[in-house]
PDB file of C-alpha atoms in Angstrom:
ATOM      1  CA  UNK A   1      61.900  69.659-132.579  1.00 46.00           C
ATOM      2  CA  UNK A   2      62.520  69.971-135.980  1.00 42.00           C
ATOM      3  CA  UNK A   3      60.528  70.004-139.045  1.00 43.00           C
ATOM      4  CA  UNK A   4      61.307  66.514-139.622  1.00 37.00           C
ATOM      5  CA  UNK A   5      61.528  64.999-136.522  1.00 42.00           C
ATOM      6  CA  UNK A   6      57.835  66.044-136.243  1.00 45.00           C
ATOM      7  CA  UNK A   7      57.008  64.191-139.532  1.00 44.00           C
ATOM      8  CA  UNK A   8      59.078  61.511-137.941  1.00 52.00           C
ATOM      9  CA  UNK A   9      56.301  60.914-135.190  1.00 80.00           C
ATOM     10  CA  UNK A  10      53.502  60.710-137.299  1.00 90.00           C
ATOM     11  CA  UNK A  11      50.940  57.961-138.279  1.00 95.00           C
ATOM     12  CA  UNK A  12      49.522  57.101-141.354  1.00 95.00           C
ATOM     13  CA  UNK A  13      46.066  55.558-141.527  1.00 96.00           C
ATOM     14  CA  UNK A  14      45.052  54.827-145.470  1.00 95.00           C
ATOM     15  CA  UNK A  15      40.965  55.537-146.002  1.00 95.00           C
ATOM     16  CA  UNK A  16      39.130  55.500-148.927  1.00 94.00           C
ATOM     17  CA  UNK A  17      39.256  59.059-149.156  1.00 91.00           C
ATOM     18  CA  UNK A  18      43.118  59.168-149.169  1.00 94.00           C
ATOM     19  CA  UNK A  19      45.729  59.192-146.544  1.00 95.00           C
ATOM     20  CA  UNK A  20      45.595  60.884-143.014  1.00 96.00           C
ATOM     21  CA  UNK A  21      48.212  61.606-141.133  1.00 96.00           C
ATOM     22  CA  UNK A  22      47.850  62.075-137.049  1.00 96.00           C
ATOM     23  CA  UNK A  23      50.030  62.412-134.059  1.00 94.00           C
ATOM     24  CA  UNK A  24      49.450  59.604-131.631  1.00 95.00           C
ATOM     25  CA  UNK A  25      48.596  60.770-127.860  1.00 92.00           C
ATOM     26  CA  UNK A  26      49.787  58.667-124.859  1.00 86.00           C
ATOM     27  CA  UNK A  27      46.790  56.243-123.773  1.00 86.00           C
ATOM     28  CA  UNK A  28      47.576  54.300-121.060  1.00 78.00           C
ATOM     29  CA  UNK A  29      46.378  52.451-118.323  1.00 76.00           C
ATOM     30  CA  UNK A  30      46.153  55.426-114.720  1.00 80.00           C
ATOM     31  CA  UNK A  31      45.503  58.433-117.394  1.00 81.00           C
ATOM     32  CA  UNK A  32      43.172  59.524-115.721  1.00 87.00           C
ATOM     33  CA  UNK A  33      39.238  58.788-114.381  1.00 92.00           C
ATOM     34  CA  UNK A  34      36.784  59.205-116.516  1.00 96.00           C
ATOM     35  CA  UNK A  35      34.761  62.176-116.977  1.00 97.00           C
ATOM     36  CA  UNK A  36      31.171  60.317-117.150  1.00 98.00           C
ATOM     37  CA  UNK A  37      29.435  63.817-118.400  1.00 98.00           C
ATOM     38  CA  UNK A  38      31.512  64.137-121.210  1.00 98.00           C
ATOM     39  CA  UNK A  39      31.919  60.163-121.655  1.00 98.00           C
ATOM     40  CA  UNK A  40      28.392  59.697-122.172  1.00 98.00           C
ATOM     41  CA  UNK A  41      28.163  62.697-125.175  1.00 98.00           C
ATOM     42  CA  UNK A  42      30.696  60.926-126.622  1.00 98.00           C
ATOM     43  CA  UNK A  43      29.269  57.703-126.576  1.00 98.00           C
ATOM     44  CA  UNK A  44      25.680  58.862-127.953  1.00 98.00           C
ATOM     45  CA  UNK A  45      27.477  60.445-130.931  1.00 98.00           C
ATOM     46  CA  UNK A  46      29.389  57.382-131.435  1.00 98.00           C
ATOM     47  CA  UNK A  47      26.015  55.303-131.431  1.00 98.00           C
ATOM     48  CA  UNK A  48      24.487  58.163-133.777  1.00 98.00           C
ATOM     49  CA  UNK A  49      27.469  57.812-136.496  1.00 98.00           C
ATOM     50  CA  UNK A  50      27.756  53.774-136.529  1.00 98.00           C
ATOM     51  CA  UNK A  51      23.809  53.807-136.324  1.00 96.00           C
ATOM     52  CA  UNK A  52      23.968  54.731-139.691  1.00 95.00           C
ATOM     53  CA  UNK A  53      26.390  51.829-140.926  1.00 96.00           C
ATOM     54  CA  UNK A  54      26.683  47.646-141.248  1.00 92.00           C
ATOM     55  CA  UNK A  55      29.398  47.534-138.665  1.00 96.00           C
ATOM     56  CA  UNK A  56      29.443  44.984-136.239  1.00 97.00           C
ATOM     57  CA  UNK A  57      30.256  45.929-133.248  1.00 98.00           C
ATOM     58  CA  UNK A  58      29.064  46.446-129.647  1.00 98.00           C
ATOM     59  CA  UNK A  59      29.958  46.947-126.063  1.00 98.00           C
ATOM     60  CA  UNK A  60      32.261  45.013-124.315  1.00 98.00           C
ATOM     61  CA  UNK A  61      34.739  45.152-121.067  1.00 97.00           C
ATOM     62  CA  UNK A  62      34.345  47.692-118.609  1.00 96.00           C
ATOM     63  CA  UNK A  63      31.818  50.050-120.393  1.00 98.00           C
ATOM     64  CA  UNK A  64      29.621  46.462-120.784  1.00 98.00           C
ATOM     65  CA  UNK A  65      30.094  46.412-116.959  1.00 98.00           C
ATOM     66  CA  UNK A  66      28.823  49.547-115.812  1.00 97.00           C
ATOM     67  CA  UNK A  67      26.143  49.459-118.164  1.00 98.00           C
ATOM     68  CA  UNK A  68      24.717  46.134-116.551  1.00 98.00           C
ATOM     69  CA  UNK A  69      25.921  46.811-113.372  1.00 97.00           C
ATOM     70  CA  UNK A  70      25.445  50.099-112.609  1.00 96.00           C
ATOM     71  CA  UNK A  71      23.471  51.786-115.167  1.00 97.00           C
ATOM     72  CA  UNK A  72      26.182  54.078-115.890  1.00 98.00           C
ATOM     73  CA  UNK A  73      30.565  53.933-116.771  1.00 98.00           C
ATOM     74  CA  UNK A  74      32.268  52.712-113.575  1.00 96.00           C
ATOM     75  CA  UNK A  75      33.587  55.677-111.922  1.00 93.00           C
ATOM     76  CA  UNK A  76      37.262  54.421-112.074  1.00 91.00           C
ATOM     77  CA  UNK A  77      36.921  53.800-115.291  1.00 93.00           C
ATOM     78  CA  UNK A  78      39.194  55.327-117.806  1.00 94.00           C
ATOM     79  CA  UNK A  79      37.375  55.034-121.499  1.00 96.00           C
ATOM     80  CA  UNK A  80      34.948  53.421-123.543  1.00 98.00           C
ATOM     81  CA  UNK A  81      35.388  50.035-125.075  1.00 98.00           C
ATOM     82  CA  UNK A  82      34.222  48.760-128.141  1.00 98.00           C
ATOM     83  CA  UNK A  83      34.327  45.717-130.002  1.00 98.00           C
ATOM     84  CA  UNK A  84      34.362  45.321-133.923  1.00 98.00           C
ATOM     85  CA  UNK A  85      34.574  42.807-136.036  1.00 98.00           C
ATOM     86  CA  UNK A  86      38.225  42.699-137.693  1.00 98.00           C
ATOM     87  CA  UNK A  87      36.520  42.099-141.221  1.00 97.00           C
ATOM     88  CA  UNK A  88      34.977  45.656-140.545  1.00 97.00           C
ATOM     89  CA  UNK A  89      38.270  47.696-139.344  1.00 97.00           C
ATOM     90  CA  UNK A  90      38.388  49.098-143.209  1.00 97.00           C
ATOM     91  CA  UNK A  91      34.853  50.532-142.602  1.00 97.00           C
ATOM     92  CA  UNK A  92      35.752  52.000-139.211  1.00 97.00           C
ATOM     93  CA  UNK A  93      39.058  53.685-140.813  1.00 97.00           C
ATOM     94  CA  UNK A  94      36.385  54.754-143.516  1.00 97.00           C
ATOM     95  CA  UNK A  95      34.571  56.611-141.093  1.00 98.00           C
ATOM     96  CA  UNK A  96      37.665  59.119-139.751  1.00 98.00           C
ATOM     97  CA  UNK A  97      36.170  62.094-141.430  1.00 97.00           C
ATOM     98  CA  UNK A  98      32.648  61.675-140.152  1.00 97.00           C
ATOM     99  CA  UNK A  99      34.309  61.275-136.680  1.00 98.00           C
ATOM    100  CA  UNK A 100      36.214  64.696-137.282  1.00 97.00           C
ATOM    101  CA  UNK A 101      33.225  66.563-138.200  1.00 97.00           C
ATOM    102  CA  UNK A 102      31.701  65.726-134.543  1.00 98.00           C
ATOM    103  CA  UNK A 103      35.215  67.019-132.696  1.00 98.00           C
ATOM    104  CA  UNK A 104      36.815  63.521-132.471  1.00 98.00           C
ATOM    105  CA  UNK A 105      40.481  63.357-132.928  1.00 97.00           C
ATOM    106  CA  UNK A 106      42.678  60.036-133.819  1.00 97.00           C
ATOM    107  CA  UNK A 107      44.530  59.204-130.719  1.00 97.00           C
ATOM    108  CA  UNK A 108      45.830  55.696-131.915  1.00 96.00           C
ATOM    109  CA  UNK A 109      46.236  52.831-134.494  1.00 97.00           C
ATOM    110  CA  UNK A 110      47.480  49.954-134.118  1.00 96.00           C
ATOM    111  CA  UNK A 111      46.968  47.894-137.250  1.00 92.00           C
ATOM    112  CA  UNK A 112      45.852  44.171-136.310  1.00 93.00           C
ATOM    113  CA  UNK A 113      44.562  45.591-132.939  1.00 96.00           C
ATOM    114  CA  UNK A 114      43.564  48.746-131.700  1.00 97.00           C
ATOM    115  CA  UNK A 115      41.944  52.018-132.885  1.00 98.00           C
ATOM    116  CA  UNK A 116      41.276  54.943-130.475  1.00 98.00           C
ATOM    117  CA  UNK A 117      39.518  58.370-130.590  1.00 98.00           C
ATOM    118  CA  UNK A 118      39.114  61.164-128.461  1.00 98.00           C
ATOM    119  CA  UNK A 119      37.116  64.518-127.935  1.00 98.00           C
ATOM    120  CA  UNK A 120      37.264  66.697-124.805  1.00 97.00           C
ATOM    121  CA  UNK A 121      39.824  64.718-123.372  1.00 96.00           C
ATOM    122  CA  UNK A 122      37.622  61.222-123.716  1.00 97.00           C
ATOM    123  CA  UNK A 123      38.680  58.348-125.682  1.00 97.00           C
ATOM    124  CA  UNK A 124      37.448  55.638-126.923  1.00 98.00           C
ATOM    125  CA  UNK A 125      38.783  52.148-127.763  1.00 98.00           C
ATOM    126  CA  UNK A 126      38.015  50.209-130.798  1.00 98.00           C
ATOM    127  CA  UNK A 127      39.404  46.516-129.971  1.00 98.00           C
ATOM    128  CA  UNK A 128      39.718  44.461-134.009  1.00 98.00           C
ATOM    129  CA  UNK A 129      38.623  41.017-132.881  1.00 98.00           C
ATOM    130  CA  UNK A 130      39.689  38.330-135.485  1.00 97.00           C
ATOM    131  CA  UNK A 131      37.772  34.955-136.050  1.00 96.00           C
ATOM    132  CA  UNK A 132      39.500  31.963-135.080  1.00 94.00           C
ATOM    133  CA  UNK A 133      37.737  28.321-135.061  1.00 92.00           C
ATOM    134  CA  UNK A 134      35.813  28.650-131.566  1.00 92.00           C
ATOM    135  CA  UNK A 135      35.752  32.651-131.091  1.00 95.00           C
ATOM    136  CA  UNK A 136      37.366  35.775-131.264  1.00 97.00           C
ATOM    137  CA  UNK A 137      40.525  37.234-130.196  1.00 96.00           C
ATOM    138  CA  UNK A 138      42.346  40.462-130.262  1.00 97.00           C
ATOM    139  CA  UNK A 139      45.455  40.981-128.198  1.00 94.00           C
ATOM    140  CA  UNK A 140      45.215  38.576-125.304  1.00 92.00           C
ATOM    141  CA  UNK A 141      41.834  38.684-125.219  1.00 96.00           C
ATOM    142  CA  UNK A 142      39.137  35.767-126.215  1.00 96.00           C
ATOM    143  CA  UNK A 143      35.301  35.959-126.569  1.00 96.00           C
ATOM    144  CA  UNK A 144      33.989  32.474-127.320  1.00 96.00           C
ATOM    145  CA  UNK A 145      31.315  32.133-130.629  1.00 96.00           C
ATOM    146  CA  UNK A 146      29.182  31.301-128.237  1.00 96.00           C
ATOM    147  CA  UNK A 147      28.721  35.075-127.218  1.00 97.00           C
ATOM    148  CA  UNK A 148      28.564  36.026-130.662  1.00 96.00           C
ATOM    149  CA  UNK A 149      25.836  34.129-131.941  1.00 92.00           C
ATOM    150  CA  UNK A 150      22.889  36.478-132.553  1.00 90.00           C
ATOM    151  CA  UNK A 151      22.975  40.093-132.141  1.00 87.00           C
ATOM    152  CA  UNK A 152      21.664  41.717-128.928  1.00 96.00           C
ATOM    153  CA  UNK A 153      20.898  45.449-128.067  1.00 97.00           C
ATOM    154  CA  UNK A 154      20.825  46.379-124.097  1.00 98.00           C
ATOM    155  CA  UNK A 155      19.268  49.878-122.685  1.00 98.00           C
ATOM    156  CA  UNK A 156      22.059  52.479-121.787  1.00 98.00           C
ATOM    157  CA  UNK A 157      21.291  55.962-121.438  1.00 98.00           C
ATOM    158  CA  UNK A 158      18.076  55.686-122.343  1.00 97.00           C
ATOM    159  CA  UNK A 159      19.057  54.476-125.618  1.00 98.00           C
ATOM    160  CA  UNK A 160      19.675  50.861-127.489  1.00 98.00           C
ATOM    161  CA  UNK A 161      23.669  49.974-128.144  1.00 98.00           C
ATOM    162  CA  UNK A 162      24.087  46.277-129.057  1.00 98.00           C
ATOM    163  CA  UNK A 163      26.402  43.927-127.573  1.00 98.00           C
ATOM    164  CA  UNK A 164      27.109  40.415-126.585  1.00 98.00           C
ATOM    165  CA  UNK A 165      24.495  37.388-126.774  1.00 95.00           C
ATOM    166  CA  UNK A 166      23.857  36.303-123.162  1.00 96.00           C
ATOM    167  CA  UNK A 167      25.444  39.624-121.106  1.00 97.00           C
ATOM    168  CA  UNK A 168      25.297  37.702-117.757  1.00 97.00           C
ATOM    169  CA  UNK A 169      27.138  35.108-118.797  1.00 96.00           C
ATOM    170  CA  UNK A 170      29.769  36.630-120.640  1.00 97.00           C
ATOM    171  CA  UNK A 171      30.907  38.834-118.044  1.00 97.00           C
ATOM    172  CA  UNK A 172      31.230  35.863-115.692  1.00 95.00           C
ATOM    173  CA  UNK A 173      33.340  34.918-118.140  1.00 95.00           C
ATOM    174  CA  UNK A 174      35.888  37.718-118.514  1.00 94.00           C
ATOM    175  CA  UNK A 175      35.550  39.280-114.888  1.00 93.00           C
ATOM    176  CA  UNK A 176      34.140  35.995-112.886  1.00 93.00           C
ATOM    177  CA  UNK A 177      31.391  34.598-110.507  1.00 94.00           C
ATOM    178  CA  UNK A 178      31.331  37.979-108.421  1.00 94.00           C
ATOM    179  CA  UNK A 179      31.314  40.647-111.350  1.00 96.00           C
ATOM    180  CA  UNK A 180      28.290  42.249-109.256  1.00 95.00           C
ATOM    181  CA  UNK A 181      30.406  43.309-106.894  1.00 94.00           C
ATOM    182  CA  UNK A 182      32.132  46.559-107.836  1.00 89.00           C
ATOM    183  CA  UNK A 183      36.585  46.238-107.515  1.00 81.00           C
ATOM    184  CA  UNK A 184      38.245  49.635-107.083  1.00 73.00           C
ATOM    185  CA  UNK A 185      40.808  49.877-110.200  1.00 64.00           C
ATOM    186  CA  UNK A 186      40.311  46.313-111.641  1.00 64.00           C
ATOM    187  CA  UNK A 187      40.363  45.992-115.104  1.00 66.00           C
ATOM    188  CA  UNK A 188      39.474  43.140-117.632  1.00 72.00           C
ATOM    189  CA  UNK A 189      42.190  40.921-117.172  1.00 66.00           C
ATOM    190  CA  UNK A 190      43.647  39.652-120.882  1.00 71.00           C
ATOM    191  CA  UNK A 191      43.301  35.839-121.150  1.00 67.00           C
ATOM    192  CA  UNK A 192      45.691  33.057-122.952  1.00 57.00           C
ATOM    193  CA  UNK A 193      42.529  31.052-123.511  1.00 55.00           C
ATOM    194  CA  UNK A 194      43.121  31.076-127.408  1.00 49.00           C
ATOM    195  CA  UNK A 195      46.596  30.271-127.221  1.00 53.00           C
ATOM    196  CA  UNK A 196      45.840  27.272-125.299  1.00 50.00           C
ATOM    197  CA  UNK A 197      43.204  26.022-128.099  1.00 50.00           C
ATOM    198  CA  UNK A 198      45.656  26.298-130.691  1.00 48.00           C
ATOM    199  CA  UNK A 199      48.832  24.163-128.203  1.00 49.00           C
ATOM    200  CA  UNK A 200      45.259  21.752-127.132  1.00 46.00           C
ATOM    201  CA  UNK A 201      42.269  22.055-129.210  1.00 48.00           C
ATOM    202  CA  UNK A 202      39.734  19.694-127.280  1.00 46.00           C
ATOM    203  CA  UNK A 203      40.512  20.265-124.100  1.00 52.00           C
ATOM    204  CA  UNK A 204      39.922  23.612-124.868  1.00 54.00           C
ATOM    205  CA  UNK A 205      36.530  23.221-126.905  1.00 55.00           C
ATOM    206  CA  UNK A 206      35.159  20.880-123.710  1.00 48.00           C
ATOM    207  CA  UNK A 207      36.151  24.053-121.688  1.00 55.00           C
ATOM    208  CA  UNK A 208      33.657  26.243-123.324  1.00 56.00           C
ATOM    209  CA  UNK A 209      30.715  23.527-123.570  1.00 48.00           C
ATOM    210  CA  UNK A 210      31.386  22.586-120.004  1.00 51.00           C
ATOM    211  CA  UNK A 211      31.309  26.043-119.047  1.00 56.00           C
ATOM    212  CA  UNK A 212      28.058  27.280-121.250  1.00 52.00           C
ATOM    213  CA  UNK A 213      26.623  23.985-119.453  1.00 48.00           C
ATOM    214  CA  UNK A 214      27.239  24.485-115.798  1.00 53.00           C
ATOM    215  CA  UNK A 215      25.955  28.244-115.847  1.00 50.00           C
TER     216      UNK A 215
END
């Protein structure tokens, strides 16, 4: 590969200390498992560094689940997932130098969705979740408001991390009734939930209240 080509493959990611350029890593879904040791350092620096900031964010998906569920990441697990707000993906771009000085490496960006670091072969994922009139959304994903409304902190590892108003019933929500009951290799399925509000607005806003109601 030429000197080029390899300038070719790069990624830009503008901070407010200037430009910085990275070579994305392949991220995908079978990697590998995750290494819970190393996971869990990772994780505690992460909550040390954001700590320290007004960034909303939290746990969410599969790293939400094991922390409930089992105390710990699922075993078949592949990474950590986070959630911030899209109004705060500046001040998480902000923070790529801080990450460096703790051994983290850019692994991805995608702009309107996704930010991922890694360190001793960990990553984690940032998911950008936009507003929209009755949640959140990023990809094909949807949190409803009504998991947002106040700001909640859980016990994991010994230490606080906040997350999602009313755990329980948000991971009924995204993983259903049985969510206690561990599911070799299942993942958080994405949902079209948000793309039916904005094709059918009310039946979709008597979804959520029926559902918030009846659990």
């Amino acid at each position: 590969m030429n000197k080029l080509e390899s300038i070719k493959m790069k990624q830009i990611i503008k901070t407010n200390k200037g430009v910085y350029q990275f070579k994305p890593k392949n991220l995908f879904h079978g990697r590998k498992k995750i290494n819970r040791k190393k996971a869990r350092e990772n994780l505690l620096i992460l909550r040390d560094i954001l700590s320290k900031t007004r960034l909303r964010w939290g746990l969410v998906f599969g790293t939400l689940l094991g922390a409930v569920r089992e105390n710990n990441f699922i075993a078949h697990d592949e990474d950590i997932d986070i959630f911030v707000f899209y109004e705060d993906k500046n001040k998480i771009l902000n923070l790529i130098y801080k990450f460096k000085e703790f051994g983290f490496e850019i692994a991805r960006y995608e702009k309107h969705s996704l930010f991922s670091i890694i360190r001793n072969n960990e990553y984690i994922d940032f998911y950008f979740f936009k507003k929209t009139f009755f949640g959140r959304r990023c990809l094909d994903y949807f949190i409803p408001n009504i998991f947002f409304k106040r700001k909640v902190n859980i016990k994991f590892f010994n230490k606080y991390f906040p997350t999602l108003n009313n755990v329980h019933k948000y991971l009924e929500f995204q993983y259903g009734k049985d969510w206690r009951v561990p599911k070799k290799n299942s993942h958080a399925k994405p949902n079209i939930f948000w793309k039916k509000m904005v094709k059918s607005m009310f039946p979709s806003a008597i979804r959520i209240y029926h559902f918030w109601r009846n659990n």
